[in-house]
Amino acid sequence: MSTNDNDTPPEEPKVPEQPPRETGPDAQPGELPAAEAEPRPGKPAAEPAQPHRPVPPVLPVPPAASTRSAEPAGPTEPGEPAGPTEPGEPAGATEPAGPAEPEMTGRQRLAAGLWPLRASRAQLIVALLLFVLGLGLAIQVRSNSDSSALRGARQEDLVRILDELDGRTKRLEDEKQQLEDQRKELESSSNQAEEARRQTVEKERQLGILAGTVAAQGPGITMKITDPRGQVESDQLLDALQELRAAGAEAIQINGVRVVAGSYFSDEGGQIAIDGKKIAQPYEFRVIGKPQDLEPALNIPGGVVQTLEKEQATVAVTRSAKIIVDALRAAKQPDYARSSPS
């Protein structure tokens, strides 16, 4: 092979300058260690060693932070610019929040929900009506419990009251049976007109007794009230009348005055008047009805007899097999009411 005179041998690669490096406590700046001063012949030069640099700390990046670390974080509130972040502080970092408010208790939350009041007018009216209704019910229950005369009653008195209730029930059942019998007679009678006339006459007689236009007689009782101190008033006689009616009295006469459904009692000049007619004591009641029901009704605990005896009055009740009620009232013709066909 021929060689060219112009050819030059290949140049060895240049080794870049190494910056001064300390390899020991006695090393001087610019001095290389002996192993690295000269490259060995026939071997390529080793790559230069990189200078030792401190590794910056890795900081956590918040989720909402932008990928551009050089840009400042956006404003935290509208209209307020965010200040520059400190070196080494992640973008978007905010100052620590102040101390948290103490949690409200259940009672405090209830009070905050009820006050101030936020009720409408309709709600206030409903609340007022409910309050009035509850107050009325409470007063009614209290009055009933306080005025109950049966709480301290004896056993025999309670038995007697139950017998009286049984008697009233029996009377109502008998009346029901009579009405059913009348209906059956009207349906099955061959001469319905005659039967209807007979029942009409009987009904007129019964209504006349109740209205006081017809005299009556039958079993019953006589009650005489003597009031030497004049403490008995008209309302106490009215209570006695109502008790007798509840016990089944059918005809009542007081001191010659026939008492009917429209009768009234009043106090006039220190005396008691019935339907405007003054009566003097002793007050004598003539009552037609079942004696076994009438007398116990007057003698129940807290009843008519005990109430009158508290007023220093004397009450005498006598049973009789025949009581005559002969005081009459004039039949009053109604001004506007007329009978109508059924």
mmCIF file of C-alpha atoms in Angstrom:
data_model
loop_
_atom_site.group_PDB
_atom_site.id
_atom_site.type_symbol
_atom_site.label_atom_id
_atom_site.label_comp_id
_atom_site.label_asym_id
_atom_site.label_seq_id
_atom_site.Cartn_x
_atom_site.Cartn_y
_atom_site.Cartn_z
ATOM 1 C CA MET A 1 0.000 0.000 0.000
ATOM 2 C CA SER A 2 1.210 3.493 -0.778
ATOM 3 C CA THR A 3 0.971 6.207 1.735
ATOM 4 C CA ASN A 4 0.161 9.783 1.169
ATOM 5 C CA ASP A 5 2.715 12.346 2.362
ATOM 6 C CA ASN A 6 -0.110 14.722 3.146
ATOM 7 C CA ASP A 7 -1.766 12.297 5.465
ATOM 8 C CA THR A 8 -1.403 13.162 9.049
ATOM 9 C CA PRO A 9 -1.754 10.846 11.929
ATOM 10 C CA PRO A 10 -5.095 11.029 13.689
ATOM 11 C CA GLU A 11 -5.360 13.425 16.549
ATOM 12 C CA GLU A 12 -6.107 12.217 19.987
ATOM 13 C CA PRO A 13 -9.353 13.397 21.409
ATOM 14 C CA LYS A 14 -9.133 16.416 23.532
ATOM 15 C CA VAL A 15 -9.995 16.081 27.140
ATOM 16 C CA PRO A 16 -12.017 18.982 28.358
ATOM 17 C CA GLU A 17 -10.688 20.937 31.203
ATOM 18 C CA GLN A 18 -11.837 19.804 34.600
ATOM 19 C CA PRO A 19 -12.794 22.421 37.067
ATOM 20 C CA PRO A 20 -10.835 22.590 40.251
ATOM 21 C CA ARG A 21 -11.927 19.845 42.638
ATOM 22 C CA GLU A 22 -10.988 18.973 46.114
ATOM 23 C CA THR A 23 -10.136 15.361 46.687
ATOM 24 C CA GLY A 24 -8.771 15.568 50.135
ATOM 25 C CA PRO A 25 -8.157 17.850 52.975
ATOM 26 C CA ASP A 26 -4.696 18.931 51.633
ATOM 27 C CA ALA A 27 -5.687 19.375 48.005
ATOM 28 C CA GLN A 28 -5.135 22.781 46.439
ATOM 29 C CA PRO A 29 -7.369 24.480 43.960
ATOM 30 C CA GLY A 30 -6.494 23.587 40.339
ATOM 31 C CA GLU A 31 -4.573 20.468 41.321
ATOM 32 C CA LEU A 32 -5.734 17.124 39.936
ATOM 33 C CA PRO A 33 -5.162 13.823 41.533
ATOM 34 C CA ALA A 34 -2.335 11.711 40.123
ATOM 35 C CA ALA A 35 -4.633 9.107 38.745
ATOM 36 C CA GLU A 36 -6.473 11.681 36.625
ATOM 37 C CA ALA A 37 -3.566 13.973 35.615
ATOM 38 C CA GLU A 38 -2.608 12.165 32.461
ATOM 39 C CA PRO A 39 -4.476 9.663 30.418
ATOM 40 C CA ARG A 40 -2.829 6.336 29.821
ATOM 41 C CA PRO A 41 -1.435 5.774 26.346
ATOM 42 C CA GLY A 42 -3.609 3.579 24.165
ATOM 43 C CA LYS A 43 -6.789 4.178 26.261
ATOM 44 C CA PRO A 44 -9.434 6.737 25.556
ATOM 45 C CA ALA A 45 -9.718 9.448 28.019
ATOM 46 C CA ALA A 46 -12.389 8.996 30.693
ATOM 47 C CA GLU A 47 -15.367 11.194 30.668
ATOM 48 C CA PRO A 48 -14.934 14.240 32.771
ATOM 49 C CA ALA A 49 -16.548 14.052 36.204
ATOM 50 C CA GLN A 50 -19.455 16.353 36.753
ATOM 51 C CA PRO A 51 -19.139 18.890 39.516
ATOM 52 C CA HIS A 52 -20.990 18.062 42.799
ATOM 53 C CA ARG A 53 -24.179 20.101 43.087
ATOM 54 C CA PRO A 54 -26.675 20.083 45.953
ATOM 55 C CA VAL A 55 -29.956 18.362 45.137
ATOM 56 C CA PRO A 56 -32.909 20.723 45.643
ATOM 57 C CA PRO A 57 -35.645 19.401 47.918
ATOM 58 C CA VAL A 58 -38.738 17.979 46.267
ATOM 59 C CA LEU A 59 -41.819 19.974 47.258
ATOM 60 C CA PRO A 60 -45.381 18.609 47.047
ATOM 61 C CA VAL A 61 -47.490 20.156 44.342
ATOM 62 C CA PRO A 62 -51.129 20.854 45.353
ATOM 63 C CA PRO A 63 -53.826 19.409 43.052
ATOM 64 C CA ALA A 64 -55.125 22.805 41.987
ATOM 65 C CA ALA A 65 -51.668 24.247 41.234
ATOM 66 C CA SER A 66 -50.759 25.142 37.652
ATOM 67 C CA THR A 67 -48.042 23.249 35.751
ATOM 68 C CA ARG A 68 -46.170 26.499 35.247
ATOM 69 C CA SER A 69 -44.246 27.007 38.460
ATOM 70 C CA ALA A 70 -42.992 30.380 37.371
ATOM 71 C CA GLU A 71 -46.467 31.932 37.216
ATOM 72 C CA PRO A 72 -47.887 33.283 40.485
ATOM 73 C CA ALA A 73 -50.998 31.674 41.959
ATOM 74 C CA GLY A 74 -54.337 33.170 41.049
ATOM 75 C CA PRO A 75 -56.292 35.403 43.408
ATOM 76 C CA THR A 76 -58.098 33.626 46.233
ATOM 77 C CA GLU A 77 -61.147 35.936 46.133
ATOM 78 C CA PRO A 78 -62.708 37.944 43.295
ATOM 79 C CA GLY A 79 -61.180 41.395 43.106
ATOM 80 C CA GLU A 80 -58.237 40.571 45.397
ATOM 81 C CA PRO A 81 -54.841 39.807 43.706
ATOM 82 C CA ALA A 82 -52.753 37.012 45.119
ATOM 83 C CA GLY A 83 -49.340 38.004 46.443
ATOM 84 C CA PRO A 84 -46.125 36.446 45.220
ATOM 85 C CA THR A 85 -45.280 33.077 46.637
ATOM 86 C CA GLU A 86 -42.207 32.591 48.786
ATOM 87 C CA PRO A 87 -39.236 30.674 47.372
ATOM 88 C CA GLY A 88 -39.688 26.983 48.038
ATOM 89 C CA GLU A 89 -43.437 27.446 48.741
ATOM 90 C CA PRO A 90 -45.849 25.685 46.348
ATOM 91 C CA ALA A 91 -48.078 27.837 44.225
ATOM 92 C CA GLY A 92 -51.598 28.311 45.513
ATOM 93 C CA ALA A 93 -50.634 27.784 49.150
ATOM 94 C CA THR A 94 -52.850 29.742 51.518
ATOM 95 C CA GLU A 95 -52.322 30.923 55.028
ATOM 96 C CA PRO A 96 -53.524 28.581 57.792
ATOM 97 C CA ALA A 97 -57.134 29.180 58.843
ATOM 98 C CA GLY A 98 -57.935 30.742 62.196
ATOM 99 C CA PRO A 99 -59.267 28.787 65.199
ATOM 100 C CA ALA A 100 -62.489 26.874 64.368
ATOM 101 C CA GLU A 101 -65.727 28.015 65.999
ATOM 102 C CA PRO A 102 -67.036 25.728 68.781
ATOM 103 C CA GLU A 103 -69.761 23.320 67.638
ATOM 104 C CA MET A 104 -73.307 24.239 68.816
ATOM 105 C CA THR A 105 -75.130 21.860 71.131
ATOM 106 C CA GLY A 106 -78.565 20.425 70.353
ATOM 107 C CA ARG A 107 -80.290 22.823 72.750
ATOM 108 C CA GLN A 108 -78.547 25.824 71.182
ATOM 109 C CA ARG A 109 -79.565 24.697 67.670
ATOM 110 C CA LEU A 110 -83.161 24.270 68.846
ATOM 111 C CA ALA A 111 -83.189 27.738 70.396
ATOM 112 C CA ALA A 112 -81.682 29.246 67.248
ATOM 113 C CA GLY A 113 -84.379 27.555 65.118
ATOM 114 C CA LEU A 114 -87.264 28.722 67.319
ATOM 115 C CA TRP A 115 -86.169 32.307 67.964
ATOM 116 C CA PRO A 116 -86.778 34.714 66.395
ATOM 117 C CA LEU A 117 -90.230 33.489 65.495
ATOM 118 C CA ARG A 118 -90.907 33.014 61.783
ATOM 119 C CA ALA A 119 -94.562 31.927 61.951
ATOM 120 C CA SER A 120 -97.229 33.100 59.571
ATOM 121 C CA ARG A 121 -100.559 34.565 60.576
ATOM 122 C CA ALA A 122 -102.415 31.337 59.836
ATOM 123 C CA GLN A 123 -100.014 29.351 62.005
ATOM 124 C CA LEU A 124 -100.494 31.772 64.900
ATOM 125 C CA ILE A 125 -104.290 31.482 64.632
ATOM 126 C CA VAL A 126 -104.116 27.673 64.593
ATOM 127 C CA ALA A 127 -101.787 27.687 67.620
ATOM 128 C CA LEU A 128 -104.165 29.982 69.513
ATOM 129 C CA LEU A 129 -107.163 27.784 68.733
ATOM 130 C CA LEU A 130 -105.291 24.664 69.853
ATOM 131 C CA PHE A 131 -104.288 26.388 73.088
ATOM 132 C CA VAL A 132 -107.880 27.413 73.828
ATOM 133 C CA LEU A 133 -109.111 23.890 73.042
ATOM 134 C CA GLY A 134 -106.518 22.288 75.310
ATOM 135 C CA LEU A 135 -107.319 24.726 78.115
ATOM 136 C CA GLY A 136 -111.036 23.968 77.826
ATOM 137 C CA LEU A 137 -110.428 20.215 77.904
ATOM 138 C CA ALA A 138 -108.173 20.539 80.951
ATOM 139 C CA ILE A 139 -110.774 22.619 82.812
ATOM 140 C CA GLN A 140 -113.527 20.159 81.893
ATOM 141 C CA VAL A 141 -111.521 17.148 83.078
ATOM 142 C CA ARG A 142 -110.588 18.932 86.289
ATOM 143 C CA SER A 143 -114.172 19.950 87.048
ATOM 144 C CA ASN A 144 -115.444 16.443 86.338
ATOM 145 C CA SER A 145 -112.835 14.844 88.575
ATOM 146 C CA ASP A 146 -113.390 17.360 91.383
ATOM 147 C CA SER A 147 -117.193 17.263 91.318
ATOM 148 C CA SER A 148 -117.524 13.498 91.093
ATOM 149 C CA ALA A 149 -119.743 12.433 94.004
ATOM 150 C CA LEU A 150 -119.118 8.738 93.514
ATOM 151 C CA ARG A 151 -115.465 8.674 94.549
ATOM 152 C CA GLY A 152 -116.257 8.333 98.249
ATOM 153 C CA ALA A 153 -119.511 6.395 97.857
ATOM 154 C CA ARG A 154 -120.038 3.205 99.796
ATOM 155 C CA GLN A 155 -120.453 -0.152 98.137
ATOM 156 C CA GLU A 156 -124.173 -0.395 98.889
ATOM 157 C CA ASP A 157 -124.704 3.079 97.403
ATOM 158 C CA LEU A 158 -122.940 2.049 94.209
ATOM 159 C CA VAL A 159 -125.046 -1.106 94.031
ATOM 160 C CA ARG A 160 -128.191 0.979 94.404
ATOM 161 C CA ILE A 161 -127.093 3.328 91.608
ATOM 162 C CA LEU A 162 -126.444 0.349 89.343
ATOM 163 C CA ASP A 163 -129.905 -0.998 90.133
ATOM 164 C CA GLU A 164 -131.375 2.367 89.196
ATOM 165 C CA LEU A 165 -129.551 2.313 85.860
ATOM 166 C CA ASP A 166 -130.777 -1.199 85.229
ATOM 167 C CA GLY A 167 -134.325 -0.034 85.931
ATOM 168 C CA ARG A 168 -134.017 2.795 83.412
ATOM 169 C CA THR A 169 -132.704 0.393 80.830
ATOM 170 C CA LYS A 170 -135.619 -1.955 81.484
ATOM 171 C CA ARG A 171 -138.125 0.871 81.038
ATOM 172 C CA LEU A 172 -136.598 1.868 77.722
ATOM 173 C CA GLU A 173 -136.686 -1.729 76.528
ATOM 174 C CA ASP A 174 -140.365 -2.029 77.525
ATOM 175 C CA GLU A 175 -141.214 1.153 75.651
ATOM 176 C CA LYS A 176 -139.389 -0.160 72.603
ATOM 177 C CA GLN A 177 -141.318 -3.420 72.801
ATOM 178 C CA GLN A 178 -144.635 -1.555 73.026
ATOM 179 C CA LEU A 179 -143.845 0.476 69.937
ATOM 180 C CA GLU A 180 -142.912 -2.654 68.037
ATOM 181 C CA ASP A 181 -146.167 -4.316 69.099
ATOM 182 C CA GLN A 182 -148.132 -1.303 67.893
ATOM 183 C CA ARG A 183 -146.410 -1.425 64.558
ATOM 184 C CA LYS A 184 -147.193 -5.122 64.191
ATOM 185 C CA GLU A 185 -150.862 -4.549 65.097
ATOM 186 C CA LEU A 186 -151.148 -1.851 62.469
ATOM 187 C CA GLU A 187 -149.618 -4.097 59.860
ATOM 188 C CA SER A 188 -151.656 -7.205 60.679
ATOM 189 C CA SER A 189 -155.016 -5.730 61.713
ATOM 190 C CA SER A 190 -157.929 -6.370 59.337
ATOM 191 C CA ASN A 191 -159.468 -3.072 60.240
ATOM 192 C CA GLN A 192 -156.459 -0.775 60.204
ATOM 193 C CA ALA A 193 -158.514 2.401 60.398
ATOM 194 C CA GLU A 194 -160.207 1.354 63.657
ATOM 195 C CA GLU A 195 -156.941 0.253 65.191
ATOM 196 C CA ALA A 196 -155.284 3.484 64.225
ATOM 197 C CA ARG A 197 -158.137 5.466 65.795
ATOM 198 C CA ARG A 198 -157.879 3.520 69.041
ATOM 199 C CA GLN A 199 -154.122 4.103 69.218
ATOM 200 C CA THR A 200 -154.618 7.772 68.453
ATOM 201 C CA VAL A 201 -156.959 8.178 71.428
ATOM 202 C CA GLU A 202 -154.519 6.361 73.695
ATOM 203 C CA LYS A 203 -151.676 8.507 72.469
ATOM 204 C CA GLU A 204 -153.689 11.675 73.070
ATOM 205 C CA ARG A 205 -154.330 10.625 76.647
ATOM 206 C CA GLN A 206 -150.646 9.982 77.234
ATOM 207 C CA LEU A 207 -149.670 13.311 75.740
ATOM 208 C CA GLY A 208 -152.323 15.034 77.872
ATOM 209 C CA ILE A 209 -150.724 13.595 81.005
ATOM 210 C CA LEU A 210 -147.310 14.816 79.938
ATOM 211 C CA ALA A 211 -148.661 18.243 78.973
ATOM 212 C CA GLY A 212 -150.579 18.610 82.253
ATOM 213 C CA THR A 213 -154.004 18.983 80.640
ATOM 214 C CA VAL A 214 -155.294 15.662 82.006
ATOM 215 C CA ALA A 215 -155.326 14.427 85.622
ATOM 216 C CA ALA A 216 -153.318 11.313 86.394
ATOM 217 C CA GLN A 217 -152.976 8.723 89.110
ATOM 218 C CA GLY A 218 -150.673 5.789 89.785
ATOM 219 C CA PRO A 219 -147.894 4.543 92.034
ATOM 220 C CA GLY A 220 -145.167 6.917 93.083
ATOM 221 C CA ILE A 221 -143.730 8.868 95.995
ATOM 222 C CA THR A 222 -144.389 11.962 98.070
ATOM 223 C CA MET A 223 -141.476 14.198 99.091
ATOM 224 C CA LYS A 224 -141.963 16.954 101.682
ATOM 225 C CA ILE A 225 -139.232 19.568 102.235
ATOM 226 C CA THR A 226 -139.340 21.682 105.408
ATOM 227 C CA ASP A 227 -137.033 24.720 105.496
ATOM 228 C CA PRO A 228 -137.300 26.536 108.862
ATOM 229 C CA ARG A 229 -134.270 28.764 108.180
ATOM 230 C CA GLY A 230 -135.316 29.717 104.646
ATOM 231 C CA GLN A 231 -132.038 28.555 103.050
ATOM 232 C CA VAL A 232 -133.580 26.503 100.232
ATOM 233 C CA GLU A 233 -133.569 28.330 96.905
ATOM 234 C CA SER A 234 -135.284 27.758 93.584
ATOM 235 C CA ASP A 235 -132.278 26.145 91.901
ATOM 236 C CA GLN A 236 -132.230 23.383 94.541
ATOM 237 C CA LEU A 237 -135.876 22.570 93.855
ATOM 238 C CA LEU A 238 -135.063 22.531 90.147
ATOM 239 C CA ASP A 239 -132.257 20.018 90.803
ATOM 240 C CA ALA A 240 -134.724 17.785 92.650
ATOM 241 C CA LEU A 241 -137.161 18.003 89.715
ATOM 242 C CA GLN A 242 -134.463 17.073 87.189
ATOM 243 C CA GLU A 243 -133.368 14.097 89.310
ATOM 244 C CA LEU A 244 -136.937 12.807 89.489
ATOM 245 C CA ARG A 245 -137.407 13.161 85.729
ATOM 246 C CA ALA A 246 -134.174 11.280 85.116
ATOM 247 C CA ALA A 247 -135.453 8.476 87.382
ATOM 248 C CA GLY A 248 -138.607 8.051 85.287
ATOM 249 C CA ALA A 249 -141.193 10.430 86.783
ATOM 250 C CA GLU A 250 -144.216 10.780 84.472
ATOM 251 C CA ALA A 251 -146.341 13.378 86.277
ATOM 252 C CA ILE A 252 -145.238 15.887 88.949
ATOM 253 C CA GLN A 253 -147.145 18.360 91.070
ATOM 254 C CA ILE A 254 -145.587 20.807 93.569
ATOM 255 C CA ASN A 255 -147.902 22.589 96.052
ATOM 256 C CA GLY A 256 -150.833 22.552 93.670
ATOM 257 C CA VAL A 257 -148.840 23.590 90.568
ATOM 258 C CA ARG A 258 -148.551 21.102 87.702
ATOM 259 C CA VAL A 259 -144.964 20.896 86.502
ATOM 260 C CA VAL A 260 -144.434 20.197 82.792
ATOM 261 C CA ALA A 261 -141.599 20.438 80.318
ATOM 262 C CA GLY A 262 -141.914 24.231 79.952
ATOM 263 C CA SER A 263 -142.075 25.049 83.688
ATOM 264 C CA TYR A 264 -139.536 27.389 85.247
ATOM 265 C CA PHE A 265 -138.447 28.299 88.812
ATOM 266 C CA SER A 266 -137.584 31.749 90.154
ATOM 267 C CA ASP A 267 -136.961 33.605 93.432
ATOM 268 C CA GLU A 268 -139.403 36.479 93.996
ATOM 269 C CA GLY A 269 -139.419 38.545 97.190
ATOM 270 C CA GLY A 270 -137.834 35.863 99.363
ATOM 271 C CA GLN A 271 -140.200 33.176 98.043
ATOM 272 C CA ILE A 272 -139.973 30.553 95.331
ATOM 273 C CA ALA A 273 -142.247 30.816 92.302
ATOM 274 C CA ILE A 274 -143.131 28.161 89.709
ATOM 275 C CA ASP A 275 -144.304 29.526 86.369
ATOM 276 C CA GLY A 276 -144.833 32.862 88.130
ATOM 277 C CA LYS A 277 -146.978 31.368 90.956
ATOM 278 C CA LYS A 278 -145.492 31.746 94.436
ATOM 279 C CA ILE A 279 -145.441 28.686 96.663
ATOM 280 C CA ALA A 280 -144.885 28.503 100.419
ATOM 281 C CA GLN A 281 -143.214 25.840 102.465
ATOM 282 C CA PRO A 282 -143.327 23.048 103.230
ATOM 283 C CA TYR A 283 -142.701 22.135 99.611
ATOM 284 C CA GLU A 284 -144.618 18.969 98.741
ATOM 285 C CA PHE A 285 -143.787 16.959 95.644
ATOM 286 C CA ARG A 286 -146.314 14.450 94.277
ATOM 287 C CA VAL A 287 -144.619 12.255 91.758
ATOM 288 C CA ILE A 288 -146.050 9.388 89.695
ATOM 289 C CA GLY A 289 -143.565 6.743 88.619
ATOM 290 C CA LYS A 290 -141.859 3.584 89.788
ATOM 291 C CA PRO A 291 -141.153 4.020 93.527
ATOM 292 C CA GLN A 292 -138.218 1.593 93.426
ATOM 293 C CA ASP A 293 -136.448 3.991 91.036
ATOM 294 C CA LEU A 294 -137.589 7.359 92.352
ATOM 295 C CA GLU A 295 -136.615 7.018 96.003
ATOM 296 C CA PRO A 296 -133.020 5.753 95.455
ATOM 297 C CA ALA A 297 -132.430 8.552 92.950
ATOM 298 C CA LEU A 298 -133.057 11.111 95.694
ATOM 299 C CA ASN A 299 -130.885 9.360 98.303
ATOM 300 C CA ILE A 300 -127.690 8.774 96.286
ATOM 301 C CA PRO A 301 -124.467 10.192 97.837
ATOM 302 C CA GLY A 302 -124.222 13.886 97.057
ATOM 303 C CA GLY A 303 -127.794 13.843 95.719
ATOM 304 C CA VAL A 304 -130.884 15.893 96.474
ATOM 305 C CA VAL A 305 -131.463 14.774 100.074
ATOM 306 C CA GLN A 306 -127.874 15.344 101.209
ATOM 307 C CA THR A 307 -127.699 18.732 99.493
ATOM 308 C CA LEU A 308 -130.897 19.938 101.197
ATOM 309 C CA GLU A 309 -129.816 18.611 104.578
ATOM 310 C CA LYS A 310 -126.632 20.689 104.318
ATOM 311 C CA GLU A 311 -128.927 23.742 104.207
ATOM 312 C CA GLN A 312 -130.536 22.631 107.509
ATOM 313 C CA ALA A 313 -133.687 21.505 105.703
ATOM 314 C CA THR A 314 -135.656 18.358 106.508
ATOM 315 C CA VAL A 315 -136.606 15.949 103.722
ATOM 316 C CA ALA A 316 -139.156 13.140 104.064
ATOM 317 C CA VAL A 317 -139.718 10.674 101.202
ATOM 318 C CA THR A 318 -142.717 8.294 101.326
ATOM 319 C CA ARG A 319 -143.638 5.560 98.866
ATOM 320 C CA SER A 320 -147.283 5.109 97.893
ATOM 321 C CA ALA A 321 -149.234 2.729 95.693
ATOM 322 C CA LYS A 322 -151.579 5.497 94.558
ATOM 323 C CA ILE A 323 -150.595 9.086 93.956
ATOM 324 C CA ILE A 324 -153.132 11.515 92.506
ATOM 325 C CA VAL A 325 -151.942 14.434 90.420
ATOM 326 C CA ASP A 326 -154.987 16.577 89.766
ATOM 327 C CA ALA A 327 -153.543 20.038 89.146
ATOM 328 C CA LEU A 328 -154.164 20.968 85.501
ATOM 329 C CA ARG A 329 -152.774 23.400 83.005
ATOM 330 C CA ALA A 330 -154.781 25.078 80.306
ATOM 331 C CA ALA A 331 -154.156 23.726 76.827
ATOM 332 C CA LYS A 332 -152.327 26.306 74.802
ATOM 333 C CA GLN A 333 -153.183 26.606 71.155
ATOM 334 C CA PRO A 334 -150.043 27.038 69.064
ATOM 335 C CA ASP A 335 -149.919 30.166 66.965
ATOM 336 C CA TYR A 336 -147.927 28.855 64.034
ATOM 337 C CA ALA A 337 -147.398 25.094 64.349
ATOM 338 C CA ARG A 338 -149.935 22.852 62.632
ATOM 339 C CA SER A 339 -150.125 19.087 62.346
ATOM 340 C CA SER A 340 -148.937 17.574 59.118
ATOM 341 C CA PRO A 341 -149.683 14.220 57.521
ATOM 342 C CA SER A 342 -146.968 11.674 58.159
#
